[in-house]
Coordinates of C-alpha atoms in Angstrom, one line a residue:
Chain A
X357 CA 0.0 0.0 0.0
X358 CA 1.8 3.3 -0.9
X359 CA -0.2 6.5 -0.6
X360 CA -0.4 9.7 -2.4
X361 CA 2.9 10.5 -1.0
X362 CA 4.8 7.3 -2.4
X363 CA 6.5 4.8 0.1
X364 CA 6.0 7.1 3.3
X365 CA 3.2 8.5 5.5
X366 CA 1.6 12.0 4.7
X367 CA 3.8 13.9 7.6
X368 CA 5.0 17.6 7.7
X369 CA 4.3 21.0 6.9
X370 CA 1.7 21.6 4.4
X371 CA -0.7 19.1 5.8
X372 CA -3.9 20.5 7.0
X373 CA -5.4 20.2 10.4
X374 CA -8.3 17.9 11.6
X375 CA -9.8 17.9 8.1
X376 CA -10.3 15.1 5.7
X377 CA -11.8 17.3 2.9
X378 CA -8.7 19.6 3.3
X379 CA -6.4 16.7 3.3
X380 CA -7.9 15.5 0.1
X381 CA -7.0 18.8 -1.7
X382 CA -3.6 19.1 -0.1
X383 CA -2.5 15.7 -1.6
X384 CA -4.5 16.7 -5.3
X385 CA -7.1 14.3 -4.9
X386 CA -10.4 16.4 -4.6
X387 CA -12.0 17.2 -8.2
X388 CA -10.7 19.9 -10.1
X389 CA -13.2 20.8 -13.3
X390 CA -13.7 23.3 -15.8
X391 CA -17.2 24.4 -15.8
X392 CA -18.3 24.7 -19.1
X393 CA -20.5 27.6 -20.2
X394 CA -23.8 25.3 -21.3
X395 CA -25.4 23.8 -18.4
X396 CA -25.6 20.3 -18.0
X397 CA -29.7 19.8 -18.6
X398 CA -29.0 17.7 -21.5
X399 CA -27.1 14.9 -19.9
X400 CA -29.1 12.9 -18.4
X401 CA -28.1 12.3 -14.9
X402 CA -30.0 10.1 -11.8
X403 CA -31.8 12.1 -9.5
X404 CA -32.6 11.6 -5.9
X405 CA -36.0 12.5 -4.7
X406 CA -37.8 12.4 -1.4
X407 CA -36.2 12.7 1.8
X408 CA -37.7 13.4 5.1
X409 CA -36.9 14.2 8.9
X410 CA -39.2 14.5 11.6
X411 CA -38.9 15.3 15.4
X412 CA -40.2 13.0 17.9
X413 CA -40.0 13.0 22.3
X414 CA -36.2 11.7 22.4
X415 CA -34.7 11.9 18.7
X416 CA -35.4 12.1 15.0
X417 CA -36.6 9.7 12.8
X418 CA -35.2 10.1 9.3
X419 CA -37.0 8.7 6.0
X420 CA -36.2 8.8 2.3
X421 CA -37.8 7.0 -0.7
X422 CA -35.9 4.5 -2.9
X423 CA -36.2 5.6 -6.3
X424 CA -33.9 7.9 -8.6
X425 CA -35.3 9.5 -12.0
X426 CA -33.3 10.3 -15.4
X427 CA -36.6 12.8 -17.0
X428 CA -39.0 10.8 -16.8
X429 CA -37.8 7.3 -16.3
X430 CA -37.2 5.2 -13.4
X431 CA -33.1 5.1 -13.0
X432 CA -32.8 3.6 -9.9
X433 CA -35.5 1.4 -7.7
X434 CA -33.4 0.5 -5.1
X435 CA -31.6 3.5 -4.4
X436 CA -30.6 4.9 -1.0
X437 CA -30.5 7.9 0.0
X438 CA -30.4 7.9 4.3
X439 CA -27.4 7.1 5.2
X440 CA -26.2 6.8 8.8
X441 CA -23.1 10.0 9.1
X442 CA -21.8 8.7 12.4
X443 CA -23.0 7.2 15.6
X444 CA -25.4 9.6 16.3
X445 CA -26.4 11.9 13.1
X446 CA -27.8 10.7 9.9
X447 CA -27.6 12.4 6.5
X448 CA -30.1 12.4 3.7
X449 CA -29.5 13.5 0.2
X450 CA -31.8 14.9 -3.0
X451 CA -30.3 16.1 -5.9
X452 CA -27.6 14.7 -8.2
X453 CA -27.6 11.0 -7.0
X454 CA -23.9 10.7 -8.3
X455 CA -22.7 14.4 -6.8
X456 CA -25.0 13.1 -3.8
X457 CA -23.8 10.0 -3.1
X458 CA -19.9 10.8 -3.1
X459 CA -20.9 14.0 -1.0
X460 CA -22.4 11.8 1.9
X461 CA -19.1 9.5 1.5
X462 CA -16.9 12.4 2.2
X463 CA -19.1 13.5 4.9
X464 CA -18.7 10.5 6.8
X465 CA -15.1 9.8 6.4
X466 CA -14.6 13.5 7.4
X467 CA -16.2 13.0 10.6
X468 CA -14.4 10.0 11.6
X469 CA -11.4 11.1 10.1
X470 CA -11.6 14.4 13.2
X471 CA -13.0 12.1 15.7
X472 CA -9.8 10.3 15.6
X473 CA -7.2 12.9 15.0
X474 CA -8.7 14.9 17.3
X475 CA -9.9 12.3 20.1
X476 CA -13.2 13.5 20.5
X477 CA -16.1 13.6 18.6
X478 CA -17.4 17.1 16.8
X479 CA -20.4 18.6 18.0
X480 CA -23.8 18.5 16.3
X481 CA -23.6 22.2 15.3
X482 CA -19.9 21.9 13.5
X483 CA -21.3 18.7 12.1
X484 CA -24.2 20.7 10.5
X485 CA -22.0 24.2 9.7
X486 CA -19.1 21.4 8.0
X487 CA -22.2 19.6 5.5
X488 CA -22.9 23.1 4.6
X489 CA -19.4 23.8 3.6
X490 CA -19.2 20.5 1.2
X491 CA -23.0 21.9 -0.5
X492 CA -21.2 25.7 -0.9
X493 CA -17.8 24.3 -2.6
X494 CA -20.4 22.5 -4.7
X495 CA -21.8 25.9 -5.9
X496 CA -20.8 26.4 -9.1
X497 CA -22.0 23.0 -10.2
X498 CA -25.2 24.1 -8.8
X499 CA -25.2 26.8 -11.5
X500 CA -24.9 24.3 -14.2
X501 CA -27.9 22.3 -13.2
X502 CA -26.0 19.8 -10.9
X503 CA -27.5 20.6 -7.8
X504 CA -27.3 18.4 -4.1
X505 CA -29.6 19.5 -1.5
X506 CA -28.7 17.0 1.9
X507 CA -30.9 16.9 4.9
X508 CA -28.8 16.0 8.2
X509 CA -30.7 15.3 11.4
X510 CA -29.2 14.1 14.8
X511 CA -28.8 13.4 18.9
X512 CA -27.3 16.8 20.4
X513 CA -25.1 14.9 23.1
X514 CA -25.1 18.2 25.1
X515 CA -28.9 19.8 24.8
X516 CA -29.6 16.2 25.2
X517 CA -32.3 16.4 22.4
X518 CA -32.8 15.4 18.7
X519 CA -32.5 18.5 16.2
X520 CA -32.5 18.7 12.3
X521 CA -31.1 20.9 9.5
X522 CA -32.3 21.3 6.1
X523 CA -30.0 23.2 3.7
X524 CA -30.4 25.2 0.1
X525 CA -28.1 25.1 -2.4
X526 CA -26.1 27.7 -1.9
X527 CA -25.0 26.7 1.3
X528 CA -27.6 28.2 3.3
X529 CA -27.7 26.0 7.1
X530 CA -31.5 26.5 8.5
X531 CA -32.5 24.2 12.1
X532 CA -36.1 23.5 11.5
X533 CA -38.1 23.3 15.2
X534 CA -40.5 20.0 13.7
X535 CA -39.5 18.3 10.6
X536 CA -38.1 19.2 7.5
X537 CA -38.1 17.4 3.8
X538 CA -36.0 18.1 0.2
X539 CA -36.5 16.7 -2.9
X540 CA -39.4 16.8 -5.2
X541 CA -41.8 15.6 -3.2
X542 CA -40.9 17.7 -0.2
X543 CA -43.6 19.8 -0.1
X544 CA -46.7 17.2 -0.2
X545 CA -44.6 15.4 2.4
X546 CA -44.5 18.8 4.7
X547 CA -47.7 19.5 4.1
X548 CA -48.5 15.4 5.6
X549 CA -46.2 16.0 8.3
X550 CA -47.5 19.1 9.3
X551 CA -51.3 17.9 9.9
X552 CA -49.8 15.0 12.4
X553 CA -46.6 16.3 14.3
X554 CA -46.8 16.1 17.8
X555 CA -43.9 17.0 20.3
X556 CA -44.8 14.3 22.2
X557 CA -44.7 11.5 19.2
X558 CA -42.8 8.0 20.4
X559 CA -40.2 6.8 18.3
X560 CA -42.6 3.9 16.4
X561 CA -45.0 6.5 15.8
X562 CA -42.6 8.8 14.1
X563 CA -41.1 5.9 12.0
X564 CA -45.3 5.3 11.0
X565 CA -45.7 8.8 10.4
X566 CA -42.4 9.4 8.2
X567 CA -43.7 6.1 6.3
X568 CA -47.1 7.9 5.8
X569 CA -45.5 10.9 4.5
X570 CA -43.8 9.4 1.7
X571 CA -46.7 7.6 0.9
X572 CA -48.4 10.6 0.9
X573 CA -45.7 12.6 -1.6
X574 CA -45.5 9.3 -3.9
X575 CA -49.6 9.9 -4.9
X576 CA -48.6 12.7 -6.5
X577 CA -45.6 13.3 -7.4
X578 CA -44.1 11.0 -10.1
X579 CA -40.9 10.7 -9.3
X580 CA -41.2 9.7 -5.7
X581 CA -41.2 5.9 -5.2
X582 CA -43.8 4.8 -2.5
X583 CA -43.5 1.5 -0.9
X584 CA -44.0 -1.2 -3.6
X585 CA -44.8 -4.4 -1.6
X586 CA -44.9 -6.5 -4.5
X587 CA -41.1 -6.2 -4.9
X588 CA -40.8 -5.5 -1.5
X589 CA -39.7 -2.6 -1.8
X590 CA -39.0 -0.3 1.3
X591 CA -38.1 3.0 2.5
X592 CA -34.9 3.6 4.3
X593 CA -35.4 4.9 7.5
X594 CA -33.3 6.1 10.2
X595 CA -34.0 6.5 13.8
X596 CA -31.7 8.7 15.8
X597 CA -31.7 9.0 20.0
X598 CA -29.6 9.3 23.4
X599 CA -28.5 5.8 22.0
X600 CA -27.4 6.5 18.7
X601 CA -28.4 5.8 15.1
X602 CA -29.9 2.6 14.0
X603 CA -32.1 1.7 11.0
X604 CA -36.0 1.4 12.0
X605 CA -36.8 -1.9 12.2
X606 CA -38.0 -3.5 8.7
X607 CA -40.9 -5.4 9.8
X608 CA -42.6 -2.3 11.7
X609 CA -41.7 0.1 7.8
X610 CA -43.4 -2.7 5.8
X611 CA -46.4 -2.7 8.3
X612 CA -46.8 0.8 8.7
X613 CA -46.0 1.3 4.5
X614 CA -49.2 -1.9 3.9
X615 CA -51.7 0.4 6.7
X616 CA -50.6 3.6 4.9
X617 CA -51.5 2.1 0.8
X618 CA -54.5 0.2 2.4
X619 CA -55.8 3.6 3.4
X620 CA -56.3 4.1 0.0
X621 CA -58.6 1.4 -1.0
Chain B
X1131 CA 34.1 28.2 5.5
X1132 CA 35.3 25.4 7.7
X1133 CA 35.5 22.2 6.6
X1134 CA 33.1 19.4 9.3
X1135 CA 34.9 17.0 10.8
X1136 CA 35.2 13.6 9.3
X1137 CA 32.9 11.0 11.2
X1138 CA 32.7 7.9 10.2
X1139 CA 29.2 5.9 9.0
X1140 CA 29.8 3.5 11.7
X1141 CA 30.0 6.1 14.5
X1142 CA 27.6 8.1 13.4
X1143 CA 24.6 5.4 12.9
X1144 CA 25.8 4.3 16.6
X1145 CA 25.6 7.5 18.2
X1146 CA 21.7 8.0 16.9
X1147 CA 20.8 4.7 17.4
X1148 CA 22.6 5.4 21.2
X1149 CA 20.7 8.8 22.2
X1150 CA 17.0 7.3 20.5
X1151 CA 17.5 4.3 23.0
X1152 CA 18.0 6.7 26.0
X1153 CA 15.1 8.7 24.9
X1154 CA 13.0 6.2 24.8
X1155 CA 14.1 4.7 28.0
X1156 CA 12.7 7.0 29.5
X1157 CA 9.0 6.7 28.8
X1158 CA 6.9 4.4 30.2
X1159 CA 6.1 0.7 28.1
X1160 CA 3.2 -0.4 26.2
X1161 CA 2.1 -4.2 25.7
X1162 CA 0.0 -5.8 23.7
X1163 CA -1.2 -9.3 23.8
X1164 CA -4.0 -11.5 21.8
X1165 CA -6.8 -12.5 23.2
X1166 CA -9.8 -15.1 21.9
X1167 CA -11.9 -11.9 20.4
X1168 CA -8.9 -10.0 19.3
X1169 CA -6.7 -7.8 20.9
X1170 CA -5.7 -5.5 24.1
X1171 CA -3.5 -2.8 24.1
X1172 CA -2.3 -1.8 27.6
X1173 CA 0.3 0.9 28.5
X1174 CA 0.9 2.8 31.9
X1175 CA 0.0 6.2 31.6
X1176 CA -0.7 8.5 35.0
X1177 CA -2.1 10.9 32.0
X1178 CA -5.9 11.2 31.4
X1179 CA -5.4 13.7 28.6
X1180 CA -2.4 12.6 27.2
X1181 CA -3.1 9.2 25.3
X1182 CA -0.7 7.1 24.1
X1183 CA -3.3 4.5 22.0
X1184 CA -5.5 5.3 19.3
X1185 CA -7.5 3.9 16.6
X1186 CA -6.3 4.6 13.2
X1187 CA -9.2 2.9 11.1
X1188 CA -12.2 -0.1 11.3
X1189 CA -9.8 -2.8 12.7
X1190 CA -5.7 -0.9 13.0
X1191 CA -4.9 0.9 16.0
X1192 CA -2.0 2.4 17.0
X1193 CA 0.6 3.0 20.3
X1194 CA 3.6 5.0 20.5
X1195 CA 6.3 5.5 23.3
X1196 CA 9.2 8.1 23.3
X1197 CA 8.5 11.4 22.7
X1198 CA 5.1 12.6 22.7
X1199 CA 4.8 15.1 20.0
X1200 CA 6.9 12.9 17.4
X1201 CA 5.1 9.7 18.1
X1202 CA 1.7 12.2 18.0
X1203 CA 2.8 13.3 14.5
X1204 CA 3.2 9.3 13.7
X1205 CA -0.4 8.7 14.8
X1206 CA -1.8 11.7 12.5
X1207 CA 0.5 10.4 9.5
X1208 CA -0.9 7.0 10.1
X1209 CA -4.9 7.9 10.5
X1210 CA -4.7 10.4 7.4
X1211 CA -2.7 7.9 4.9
X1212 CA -5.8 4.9 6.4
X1213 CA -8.1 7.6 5.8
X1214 CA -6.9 8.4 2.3
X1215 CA -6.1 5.1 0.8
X1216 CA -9.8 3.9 2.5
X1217 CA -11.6 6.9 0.3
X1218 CA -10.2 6.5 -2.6
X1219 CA -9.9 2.7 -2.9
X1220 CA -12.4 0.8 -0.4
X1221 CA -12.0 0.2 2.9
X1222 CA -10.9 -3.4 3.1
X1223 CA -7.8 -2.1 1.0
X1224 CA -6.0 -0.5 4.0
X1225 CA -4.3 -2.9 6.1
X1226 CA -2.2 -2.7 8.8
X1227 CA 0.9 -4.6 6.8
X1228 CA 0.8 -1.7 4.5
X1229 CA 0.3 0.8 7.3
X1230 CA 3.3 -0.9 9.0
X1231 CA 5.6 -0.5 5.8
X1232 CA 4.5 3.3 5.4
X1233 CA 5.6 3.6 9.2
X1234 CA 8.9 2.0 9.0
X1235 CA 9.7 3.8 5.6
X1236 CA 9.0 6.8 7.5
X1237 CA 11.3 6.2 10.3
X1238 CA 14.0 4.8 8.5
X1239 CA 14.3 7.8 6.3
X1240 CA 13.7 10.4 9.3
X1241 CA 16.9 7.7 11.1
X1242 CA 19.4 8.1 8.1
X1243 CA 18.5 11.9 6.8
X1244 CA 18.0 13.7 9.8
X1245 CA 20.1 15.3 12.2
X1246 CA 17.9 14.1 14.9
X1247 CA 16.3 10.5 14.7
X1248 CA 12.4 10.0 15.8
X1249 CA 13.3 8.9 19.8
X1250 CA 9.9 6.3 19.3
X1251 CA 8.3 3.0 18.7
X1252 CA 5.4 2.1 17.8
X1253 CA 2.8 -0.9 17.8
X1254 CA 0.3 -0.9 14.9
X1255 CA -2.3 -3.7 15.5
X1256 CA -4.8 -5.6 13.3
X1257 CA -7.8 -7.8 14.2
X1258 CA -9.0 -10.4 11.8
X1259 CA -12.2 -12.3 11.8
X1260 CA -10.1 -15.0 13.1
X1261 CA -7.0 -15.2 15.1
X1262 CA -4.6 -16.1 12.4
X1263 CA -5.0 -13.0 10.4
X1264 CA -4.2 -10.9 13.3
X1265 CA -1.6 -8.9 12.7
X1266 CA 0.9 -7.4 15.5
X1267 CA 3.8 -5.2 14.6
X1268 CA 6.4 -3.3 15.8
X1269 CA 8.7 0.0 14.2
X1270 CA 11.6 1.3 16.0
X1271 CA 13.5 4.5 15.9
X1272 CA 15.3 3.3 13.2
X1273 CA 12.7 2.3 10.8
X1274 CA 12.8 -1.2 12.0
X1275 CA 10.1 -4.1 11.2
X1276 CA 9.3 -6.5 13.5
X1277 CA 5.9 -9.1 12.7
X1278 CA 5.2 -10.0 16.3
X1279 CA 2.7 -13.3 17.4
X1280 CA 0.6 -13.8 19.9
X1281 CA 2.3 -10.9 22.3
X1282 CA 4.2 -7.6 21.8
X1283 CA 6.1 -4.8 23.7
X1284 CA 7.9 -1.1 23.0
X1285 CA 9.3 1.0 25.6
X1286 CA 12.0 1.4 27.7
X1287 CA 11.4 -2.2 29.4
X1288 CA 10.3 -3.7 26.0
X1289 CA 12.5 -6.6 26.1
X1290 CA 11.9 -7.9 29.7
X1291 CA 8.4 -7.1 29.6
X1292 CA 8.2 -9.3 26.1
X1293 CA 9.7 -12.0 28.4
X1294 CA 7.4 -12.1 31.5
X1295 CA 4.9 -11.8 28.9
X1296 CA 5.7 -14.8 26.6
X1297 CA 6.3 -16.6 29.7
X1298 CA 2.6 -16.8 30.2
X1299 CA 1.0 -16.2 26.9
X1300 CA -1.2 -18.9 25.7
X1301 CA -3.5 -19.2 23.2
X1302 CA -7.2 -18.2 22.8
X1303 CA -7.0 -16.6 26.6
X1304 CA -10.2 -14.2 27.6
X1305 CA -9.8 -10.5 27.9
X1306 CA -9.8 -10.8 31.8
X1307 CA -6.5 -13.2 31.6
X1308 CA -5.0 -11.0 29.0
X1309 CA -5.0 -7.8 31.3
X1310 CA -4.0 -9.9 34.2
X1311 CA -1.3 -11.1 32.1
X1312 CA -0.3 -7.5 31.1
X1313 CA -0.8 -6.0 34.6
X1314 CA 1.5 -8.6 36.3
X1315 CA 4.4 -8.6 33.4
X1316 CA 4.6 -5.1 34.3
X1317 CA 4.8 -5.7 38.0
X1318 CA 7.6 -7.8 37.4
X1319 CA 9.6 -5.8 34.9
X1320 CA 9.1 -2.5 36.8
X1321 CA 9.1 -4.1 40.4
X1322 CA 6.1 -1.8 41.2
X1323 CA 2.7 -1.3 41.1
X1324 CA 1.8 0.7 38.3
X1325 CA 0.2 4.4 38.5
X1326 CA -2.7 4.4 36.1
X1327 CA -3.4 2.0 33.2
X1328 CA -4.7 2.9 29.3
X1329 CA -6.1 0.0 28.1
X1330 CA -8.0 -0.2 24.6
X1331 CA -9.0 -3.3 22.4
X1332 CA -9.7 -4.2 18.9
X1333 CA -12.6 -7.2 19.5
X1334 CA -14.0 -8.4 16.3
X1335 CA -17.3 -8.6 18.0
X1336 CA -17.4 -4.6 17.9
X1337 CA -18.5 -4.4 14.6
X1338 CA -17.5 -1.9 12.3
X1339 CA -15.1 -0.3 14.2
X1340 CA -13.5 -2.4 16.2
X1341 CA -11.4 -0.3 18.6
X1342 CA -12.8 0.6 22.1
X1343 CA -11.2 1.8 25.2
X1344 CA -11.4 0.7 28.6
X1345 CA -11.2 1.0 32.2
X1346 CA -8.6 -1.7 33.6
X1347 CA -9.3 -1.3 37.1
X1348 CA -13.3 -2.2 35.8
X1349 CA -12.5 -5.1 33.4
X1350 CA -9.6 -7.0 35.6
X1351 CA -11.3 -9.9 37.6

């Protein structure tokens, strides 16, 4: 195994700090690209769709459809797009699925990468402020269509409580009180989540209501994926408390996901 | 300009080698030592803040004696090259042999070219999902590779802790025997009760990331 710096370790002076993402461009490994003038509309390119957070009594429950969309088509069925960021924060991504997907990869390595350097772990709020940072850098890709808009929800080990962020594509790092959603079918989920939100919801009940949501976003909007039972297809969802982040269990999704289309008989 | 004296190859190598053993003599030792669900690393350290074991990535960690600040600049080197080669490959591709070689390059090159040789060694460790592909090995001031089995020591007492320890090694012991093993190969090679233990282990029953730290005075029997 020799690294970007031949046979020996990366050691000495122009080496940054505590950060990964900063290390990457120190050693020339972070993307460097032209940006054309014509935006990039024409390719076609996988996009992520529905993701949701919501607040309930000890944490956050975290939710996103499976499906990515080229135009009209299905690209993906399977896709995910929650993705646990470390042991007690979760990320979720809409946008780009390829941008997306590498952005929630650099994410988590970057978080690990300080816990260990530095020997603790970083706080919910610099975990939050640092995601913003990788969706600004990816600014001027934004302007060329190419845009990633990541949800990040998580257990604040020192307010002892569950808290969420939603972002915009600039950069922009708002803490939403209740629940928050991205992606095309955000605002039908919202507008779900905002009839049934409760402080006082228990952890199964938010996982059932997140479920519900997406349910809810997939009747109408196309390119949100809804629970197909038939292929047994599932959300992803994560639940986030005191104990850290775990994936709900997939027995109580495919319950809630079979009350939720049944409704609709 | 005046012209250096000439010093021979010979007498110079002997002189580093000479002052990075007394530095290092001076620190306190670390040991580590297999166990049946992977392994412990225990040093003496009265520090709280001051740690001389970390984890470096999923299933490597890392120990350094000598000099604080140059073994600390080791640890960094070795977490951001695991780091590195774990994004841009995958992360089964960063191992500790590789890690190991990086380290002793590293030190071998800072031995010969600098006026001033790294006064350290250091353990990097590997669990497997089964004993045989554990991986123990130690890299000494001078760039030095040793592929250790079953039990391991750096420091000051290295070499009569290795002793007492490979005196009562054996095979597929708990984690309980293991740190009474450690904790009583110190009290022989020191001929003292120690001042404060940092213990951490890699257990492949962990998951993911296999490294955890513990309390010795809570985990010995």
């Amino acid at each position: 195994m020799s690294g970007p710096f031949g046979q020996t370790l990366p050691i000495g002076a122009p080496l940054p700090g505590s950060s990964f993402t900063d290390l990457l461009q120190s050693v020339g490994a972070a993307p460097r690209w032209e940006v054309s003038d014509s935006a990039a509309t024409s390719l076609s390119i996988p996009e992520g769709t529905t993701v949701l957070a919501i607040r309930f009594a000890d944490g956050v429950v975290m939710a996103g459809d499976r499906r990515a969309t080229e135009g009209h088509l299905v690209a993906h069925r399977y896709i995910q797009k929650v993705f646990a960021a470390d042991g007690h924060s979760a990320v979720a991504i809409a946008g780009t699925a390829g941008i997306a997907v590498e952005m929630v990869r650099l994410f988590q390595v970057e978080l690990e990468h300080y816990e260990k350097i530095e020997g603790t772990v970083l706080s919910l709020e610099g975990k939050a402020n640092f995601l913003a940072r990788l969706v600004r850098n990816q600014l001027p890709m934004a302007f060329q269509g190419l845009v990633v808009v990541p949800l990040f929800a998580g257990y604040d080990l020192h307010e002892r409580r569950g808290r969420l962020f939603t972002y915009d594509v600039v950069g922009g790092r708002y803490e939403e009180h209740d629940f928050g959603a991205t992606g095309s079918g955000s605002r039908l989920a919202k507008s779900y989540l905002r009839t049934v939100f409760r402080p006082d919801l228990t952890a199964d009940e938010a996982v059932g209501q997140a479920v519900s949501a997406l349910v809810a976003a997939a009747d109408d909007d196309t390119a949100t994926g809804g629970p197909d039972l038939i292929r047994g297809i599932l959300p992803n969802v994560m639940v986030i408390d005191g104990e850290g982040v775990r994936e709900a269990d997939e027995e109580a999704v495919a319950g809630t996901a079979r009350t939720a289309l049944e409704a609709r008989r | 300009m005046s012209v250096p004296f000439y010093v021979a190859p010979e007498q110079l190598v002997r002189d580093k080698a000479e002052f990075a053993r007394k530095g290092i003599a001076r620190g306190r030792s670390i040991v580590a030592i297999e166990f049946d669900s992977g392994i412990l690393l225990l040093a003496e350290n009265v520090s709280r803040a001051l740690q001389k074991i970390s984890e470096v990535y999923d299933r490597i960690a890392f120990a350094g004696v000598g000099r604080y600040n140059e073994f600390e600049t080791l640890r960094k080197a070795g977490i951001r090259q695991a780091d590195l080669m774990g994004y841009l490959y995958s992360r089964v591709d960063v191992t500790a042999m590789g890690l190991a070689t990086g380290f002793s390059q590293t030190l071998g090159q800072i031995f010969s070219h600098e006026p001033k040789p790294f006064e350290v060694e250091v353990l990097i460790c590997e669990v497997d999902s089964d004993s045989d592909g554990n991986r123990l090995f130690k890299i000494t001031y001078d760039g030095t590779l040793y592929d250790q089995r079953g039990v391991a020591a750096i420091g000051g007492k290295g070499e009569t802790l290795e002793q007492a320890l490979r005196a009562g090694y054996r095979e597929d012991m708990t984690l309980e025997d293991a740190i009474e093993l450690g904790v009583s190969a110190f009290r022989e090679s020191e001929g003292r009760e120690s001042e404060g233990w940092e213990a951490a282990v890699l257990d492949r029953e962990n998951g993911r990331r296999a490294f955890r730290r513990i309390q010795v005075g809570e985990a010995a029997p």
